[in-house]
CSV table of C-alpha atoms in Angstrom, one decimal:
chain,number,residue,atom,x,y,z
M,156,MET,CA,-75.3,62.9,-33.3
M,157,PRO,CA,-76.4,62.2,-29.8
M,158,LEU,CA,-77.8,58.7,-29.3
M,159,ASN,CA,-80.9,57.9,-27.2
M,160,PRO,CA,-79.6,55.5,-24.5
M,161,GLY,CA,-83.1,54.0,-24.3
M,162,ASN,CA,-82.9,52.9,-28.0
M,163,PHE,CA,-79.2,52.2,-28.3
M,164,VAL,CA,-77.9,49.4,-26.1
M,165,ILE,CA,-74.7,47.4,-26.5
M,166,SER,CA,-74.3,44.3,-24.4
M,167,GLU,CA,-71.3,43.9,-22.1
M,168,ASP,CA,-70.3,40.7,-23.9
M,169,ASN,CA,-70.4,42.3,-27.3
M,170,PRO,CA,-67.3,41.1,-29.4
M,171,CYS,CA,-66.3,44.8,-29.9
M,172,VAL,CA,-66.1,45.2,-26.1
M,173,ASN,CA,-64.2,42.0,-25.7
M,174,TYR,CA,-61.8,43.1,-28.4
M,175,LEU,CA,-61.1,46.4,-26.6
M,176,LYS,CA,-60.6,44.6,-23.3
M,177,GLN,CA,-57.7,42.8,-24.9
M,178,GLY,CA,-55.6,45.9,-24.9
M,179,GLU,CA,-56.8,47.8,-28.0
M,180,ASN,CA,-57.9,51.3,-27.6
M,181,HIS,CA,-60.1,51.5,-30.8
M,182,LEU,CA,-61.4,49.5,-33.7
M,183,VAL,CA,-62.6,50.2,-37.2
M,184,LEU,CA,-65.7,48.3,-38.0
M,185,LYS,CA,-64.9,47.6,-41.7
M,186,ASP,CA,-61.6,46.0,-40.6
M,187,PHE,CA,-63.2,44.3,-37.7
M,188,ALA,CA,-65.8,42.8,-40.0
M,189,SER,CA,-63.1,40.5,-41.5
M,190,THR,CA,-62.4,38.8,-38.1
M,191,PRO,CA,-64.3,35.8,-36.6
M,192,LEU,CA,-65.4,37.9,-33.7
M,193,TYR,CA,-67.5,40.1,-35.9
M,194,LYS,CA,-69.7,37.2,-36.9
M,195,SER,CA,-70.8,36.7,-33.3
M,196,ILE,CA,-72.2,40.2,-33.0
M,197,LYS,CA,-76.0,40.1,-32.5
M,198,ASN,CA,-78.0,41.1,-35.5
M,199,ASP,CA,-79.8,43.8,-33.5
M,200,GLU,CA,-76.5,45.4,-32.6
M,201,ARG,CA,-75.2,45.2,-36.2
M,202,LYS,CA,-78.4,46.8,-37.3
M,203,LEU,CA,-77.9,49.6,-34.8
M,204,PHE,CA,-74.4,50.2,-36.0
M,205,ALA,CA,-75.6,50.4,-39.6
M,206,GLU,CA,-78.7,52.6,-38.9
M,207,ASN,CA,-76.6,55.1,-37.0
M,208,GLY,CA,-73.7,55.1,-39.4
M,209,ILE,CA,-71.1,53.9,-36.8
M,210,VAL,CA,-67.8,53.3,-38.5
M,211,SER,CA,-65.4,53.2,-35.5
M,212,ILE,CA,-65.4,52.6,-31.8
M,213,CYS,CA,-63.1,53.9,-29.0
M,214,GLY,CA,-63.0,52.4,-25.6
M,215,ILE,CA,-63.3,54.3,-22.3
M,216,LYS,CA,-61.2,52.2,-19.9
M,217,ASP,CA,-60.5,51.8,-16.2
M,218,ASN,CA,-57.3,49.7,-16.4
M,219,ASP,CA,-58.4,46.7,-18.5
M,220,ASN,CA,-62.1,47.2,-17.9
M,221,VAL,CA,-64.2,48.9,-20.6
M,222,ILE,CA,-66.6,51.2,-18.8
M,223,GLY,CA,-67.9,53.1,-21.8
M,224,LEU,CA,-67.7,53.5,-25.6
M,225,VAL,CA,-67.3,56.4,-27.9
M,226,LEU,CA,-69.1,55.6,-31.2
M,227,LEU,CA,-67.9,57.5,-34.2
M,228,THR,CA,-69.6,58.1,-37.6
M,229,LYS,CA,-67.7,59.2,-40.7
M,230,LYS,CA,-66.1,62.6,-40.5
M,231,GLU,CA,-68.0,65.4,-42.2
M,232,LYS,CA,-65.0,66.0,-44.4
M,233,GLU,CA,-64.2,62.6,-45.7
M,234,LYS,CA,-61.0,61.6,-47.5
M,235,ALA,CA,-61.1,60.8,-51.2
M,236,ASN,CA,-61.7,57.1,-50.5
M,237,ASP,CA,-65.4,56.7,-49.7
M,238,LYS,CA,-64.7,53.5,-47.9
M,239,ASP,CA,-62.4,55.2,-45.5
M,240,THR,CA,-63.6,56.4,-42.1
M,241,GLY,CA,-61.9,59.7,-42.5
M,242,TYR,CA,-59.9,59.2,-39.2
M,243,ASP,CA,-56.1,59.1,-39.2
M,244,TYR,CA,-53.6,58.3,-36.5
M,245,ASP,CA,-53.6,61.8,-35.0
M,246,ASP,CA,-57.4,61.7,-34.7
M,247,TYR,CA,-57.3,58.4,-32.8
M,248,SER,CA,-54.5,59.6,-30.6
M,249,PHE,CA,-56.6,62.6,-29.7
M,250,LEU,CA,-59.7,60.5,-29.1
M,251,ASN,CA,-57.7,58.1,-26.9
M,252,THR,CA,-56.7,61.2,-24.8
M,253,VAL,CA,-60.4,62.2,-24.7
M,254,CYS,CA,-61.3,58.7,-23.6
M,255,THR,CA,-58.7,58.7,-20.8
M,256,VAL,CA,-60.1,62.0,-19.5
M,257,GLY,CA,-63.6,60.6,-19.8
M,258,SER,CA,-62.5,57.5,-17.8
M,259,MET,CA,-61.1,59.8,-15.0
M,260,ALA,CA,-64.3,61.9,-15.0
M,261,LEU,CA,-66.5,58.8,-14.7
M,262,LYS,CA,-64.3,57.4,-11.9
M,263,ASN,CA,-64.4,60.8,-10.1
M,264,ALA,CA,-68.2,61.0,-10.6
M,265,SER,CA,-68.6,57.5,-9.1
M,266,LEU,CA,-66.4,58.4,-6.1
M,267,PHE,CA,-68.3,61.6,-5.6
M,268,GLU,CA,-71.6,59.7,-5.8
M,269,HIS,CA,-70.3,57.2,-3.2
M,270,VAL,CA,-69.1,60.0,-0.9
M,271,ALA,CA,-72.3,62.0,-1.3
M,272,GLU,CA,-74.4,58.9,-0.5
M,273,ARG,CA,-72.2,58.1,2.6
M,274,GLU,CA,-72.5,61.7,3.8
M,275,HIS,CA,-76.2,61.7,3.2
M,276,LEU,CA,-76.6,58.5,5.4
M,277,PHE,CA,-74.3,60.0,8.1
M,278,SER,CA,-76.2,63.3,8.1
M,279,GLY,CA,-79.5,61.4,8.3
M,280,MET,CA,-78.2,59.3,11.2
M,281,THR,CA,-77.1,62.4,13.2
M,282,ALA,CA,-80.6,63.8,12.9
M,283,PHE,CA,-81.8,61.3,15.5
M,284,ILE,CA,-78.9,61.3,18.0
M,285,PRO,CA,-78.7,63.7,21.0
M,286,THR,CA,-75.2,64.9,20.0
M,287,VAL,CA,-74.2,67.6,17.6
M,288,ILE,CA,-71.1,66.8,15.4
M,289,LEU,CA,-69.2,69.5,13.6
M,290,ILE,CA,-66.1,69.1,11.4
M,291,LYS,CA,-63.8,71.7,10.1
M,292,LYS,CA,-60.9,71.3,7.6
M,293,LYS,CA,-57.6,72.8,8.7
M,294,GLY,CA,-56.9,76.1,7.0
M,295,ILE,CA,-60.6,76.7,6.1
M,296,PRO,CA,-62.5,79.0,8.5
M,297,ASN,CA,-66.0,77.5,8.3
M,298,PHE,CA,-67.3,74.0,9.0
M,299,CYS,CA,-67.3,71.5,6.2
M,300,PHE,CA,-69.8,69.2,8.0
M,301,ILE,CA,-72.7,70.1,10.3
M,302,SER,CA,-75.0,67.5,11.7
M,303,ALA,CA,-78.7,67.9,11.1
M,304,ASN,CA,-79.7,68.1,14.7
M,305,THR,CA,-78.3,71.5,15.8
M,306,GLU,CA,-81.7,73.0,16.4
M,307,LYS,CA,-83.0,69.9,18.2
M,308,VAL,CA,-80.1,69.8,20.6
M,309,LEU,CA,-79.0,73.4,21.0
M,310,GLY,CA,-81.9,75.4,19.7
M,311,LEU,CA,-79.6,76.9,17.1
M,312,PRO,CA,-80.5,76.7,13.4
M,313,TYR,CA,-78.2,74.9,10.9
M,314,SER,CA,-77.5,78.3,9.3
M,315,PHE,CA,-75.9,79.6,12.5
M,316,PHE,CA,-73.0,77.2,12.1
M,317,GLN,CA,-72.8,77.8,8.3
M,318,GLN,CA,-72.3,81.5,9.0
M,319,HIS,CA,-69.9,81.3,12.0
M,320,SER,CA,-66.4,79.9,12.4
M,321,PRO,CA,-65.8,77.6,15.4
M,322,GLN,CA,-64.2,80.5,17.4
M,323,ASP,CA,-67.0,83.0,16.6
M,324,ALA,CA,-69.7,80.5,17.4
M,325,LEU,CA,-68.0,79.8,20.8
M,326,ARG,CA,-67.6,83.5,21.6
M,327,GLU,CA,-71.3,84.2,20.8
M,328,CYS,CA,-72.5,81.2,22.9
M,329,ILE,CA,-70.5,81.7,26.1
M,330,GLY,CA,-68.9,85.1,25.9
M,331,ARG,CA,-65.6,86.4,24.5
M,332,GLU,CA,-63.5,86.1,27.7
M,333,LYS,CA,-64.4,82.4,28.5
M,334,ALA,CA,-64.1,81.6,24.8
M,335,GLU,CA,-60.6,83.0,24.4
M,336,LYS,CA,-59.3,81.0,27.3
M,337,ILE,CA,-60.8,77.8,25.9
M,338,ILE,CA,-59.4,78.6,22.4
M,339,LEU,CA,-55.9,79.1,23.8
M,340,ASP,CA,-56.1,75.9,26.0
M,341,PHE,CA,-57.2,73.8,23.0
M,342,ALA,CA,-54.4,75.3,20.8
M,343,VAL,CA,-51.7,73.9,23.1
M,344,SER,CA,-52.3,70.3,22.2
M,345,PRO,CA,-55.2,69.9,19.7
M,346,GLU,CA,-54.3,66.3,18.8
M,347,SER,CA,-54.8,65.3,22.5
M,348,GLY,CA,-58.3,66.6,22.6
M,349,TYR,CA,-60.0,69.1,25.0
M,350,ASN,CA,-63.2,68.6,27.1
M,351,PHE,CA,-65.2,71.0,29.2
M,352,ASP,CA,-68.8,71.7,30.3
M,353,MET,CA,-70.4,75.0,29.7
M,354,PRO,CA,-73.6,76.7,30.9
M,355,PHE,CA,-75.8,77.5,27.9
M,356,VAL,CA,-79.1,79.3,27.4
M,357,ARG,CA,-81.1,78.0,24.5
M,358,PRO,CA,-82.1,80.9,22.3
M,359,ASP,CA,-85.4,79.3,21.2
M,360,ASN,CA,-86.9,78.9,24.7
M,361,ASN,CA,-84.4,80.7,27.1
M,362,GLU,CA,-84.0,77.5,29.1
M,363,GLU,CA,-80.7,77.0,31.0
M,364,HIS,CA,-78.8,73.9,29.9
M,365,THR,CA,-75.3,72.4,30.4
M,366,ILE,CA,-73.5,71.4,27.3
M,367,ARG,CA,-70.5,69.0,27.3
M,368,CYS,CA,-68.0,69.9,24.6
M,369,ALA,CA,-65.2,67.7,23.2
M,370,PHE,CA,-62.8,69.1,20.7
M,371,THR,CA,-60.0,67.1,19.0
M,372,GLY,CA,-57.7,67.2,15.9
M,373,ILE,CA,-57.8,64.4,13.4
M,374,LEU,CA,-54.4,63.2,12.2
M,375,THR,CA,-53.7,62.2,8.6
M,376,GLU,CA,-50.3,60.7,8.0
M,377,GLY,CA,-49.1,62.3,11.3
M,378,VAL,CA,-50.4,65.8,10.5
M,379,ILE,CA,-53.7,67.4,11.7
M,380,SER,CA,-56.0,67.6,8.7
M,381,HIS,CA,-59.4,68.2,10.3
M,382,TYR,CA,-60.9,69.3,13.7
M,383,VAL,CA,-64.0,67.6,15.1
M,384,TYR,CA,-66.3,69.3,17.6
M,385,VAL,CA,-68.8,67.1,19.6
M,386,LEU,CA,-71.5,68.9,21.7
M,387,SER,CA,-73.9,67.0,24.0
M,388,ASP,CA,-76.7,68.3,26.2
M,389,ILE,CA,-76.0,66.7,29.6
M,390,SER,CA,-78.6,68.7,31.6
M,391,GLU,CA,-80.8,65.6,32.2
M,392,ASP,CA,-77.8,63.6,33.3
M,393,ILE,CA,-76.9,66.3,35.8
M,394,GLN,CA,-80.5,66.4,37.1
M,395,ALA,CA,-80.5,62.6,37.4
M,396,LYS,CA,-77.2,62.7,39.4
M,397,GLU,CA,-78.5,65.4,41.7
M,398,LEU,CA,-81.8,63.5,42.2
M,399,LEU,CA,-79.8,60.4,43.0
M,400,LYS,CA,-77.5,62.3,45.4
M,401,SER,CA,-80.5,63.8,47.1
M,402,SER,CA,-82.1,60.4,47.5
M,403,VAL,CA,-78.9,59.0,49.0
M,404,GLU,CA,-78.8,62.0,51.5
M,405,ILE,CA,-82.4,61.4,52.4
M,406,ALA,CA,-81.8,57.7,53.0
M,407,GLN,CA,-78.7,58.5,55.1
M,408,ASN,CA,-80.6,61.0,57.2
M,409,SER,CA,-83.4,58.6,57.6
M,410,ASN,CA,-81.0,55.9,58.9
M,411,LYS,CA,-79.3,58.4,61.2
M,412,ALA,CA,-82.7,59.4,62.7
M,413,LYS,CA,-83.7,55.8,63.1
M,414,GLY,CA,-80.4,55.1,65.0
M,415,GLU,CA,-80.9,58.1,67.3
M,416,PHE,CA,-84.5,57.1,67.9
M,417,LEU,CA,-83.5,53.5,68.9
M,418,SER,CA,-80.7,54.9,71.1
M,419,HIS,CA,-83.1,57.2,72.9
M,420,MET,CA,-85.7,54.4,73.3
M,421,SER,CA,-83.1,52.0,74.6
M,422,HIS,CA,-82.2,54.6,77.3
M,423,GLU,CA,-85.8,55.4,78.1
M,424,ILE,CA,-86.7,51.8,78.5
M,425,ARG,CA,-83.6,50.7,80.5
M,426,THR,CA,-84.2,53.3,83.3
M,427,PRO,CA,-87.7,52.1,84.4
M,428,MET,CA,-86.7,48.5,83.9
M,429,ASN,CA,-83.8,48.9,86.4
M,430,SER,CA,-86.3,50.4,88.9
M,431,ILE,CA,-88.7,47.5,88.4
M,432,ALA,CA,-85.9,45.0,88.7
M,433,GLY,CA,-84.7,46.6,92.0
M,434,LEU,CA,-88.3,46.7,93.4
M,435,THR,CA,-88.7,43.1,92.5
M,436,TYR,CA,-85.5,42.2,94.3
M,437,LEU,CA,-86.7,44.0,97.4
């Protein structure tokens, strides 16, 4: 019979839990009742056991920690002895196996929840940075991670990278001929990384941009397990550099013009001054 977790609560310091922590995998309540530990069970918990007909408890363990309990009522087909729980050695052996599998399932669920939470936080963070991050597992054609800012940075929807492999996405963005050269160059030494700048026309507004791409392989125990692709729009940086270069050229030309002006003025002034000095001498 399923138990409503809101109505059925066993405290972590329950003597039954402490007993299972000591190395036992299960206990029979009628046998446990004769031990001093049973007397320290809270009356409310004893009442819950009695009302729900609990006769035996198996522990779901993670090493020595009890992370869950399997509560058993009498078997539907009881043995001749009415006081017996109806469970034999084979039953408990099977239930211990079930509890071991349950422990593994809970641990995996906890790990999955932790990974999912971390991925959610990472994905949320990437939505606000001006860099697209794509990750592909080796041997799998499509990306296993796509940052949430693809449309913001590149004007390409999230679904575009879901539906394309890295090679196909590159071919569609910059053309097959250029893409094939880059793919071959990157394949020579993927663990060393590969960088290049490419002209790119955003499909959402047809504006021309320059995208800086960095590809690299991720090593796991000395073997490439994943590939990471980082794409950044550097158009504003290029414009800022061009503006700075233009400003420097303007300043240099201005200094040159000033020098030429002073040189000419020096010559123009020196000629009449010599004449004046000569007339004064005469």
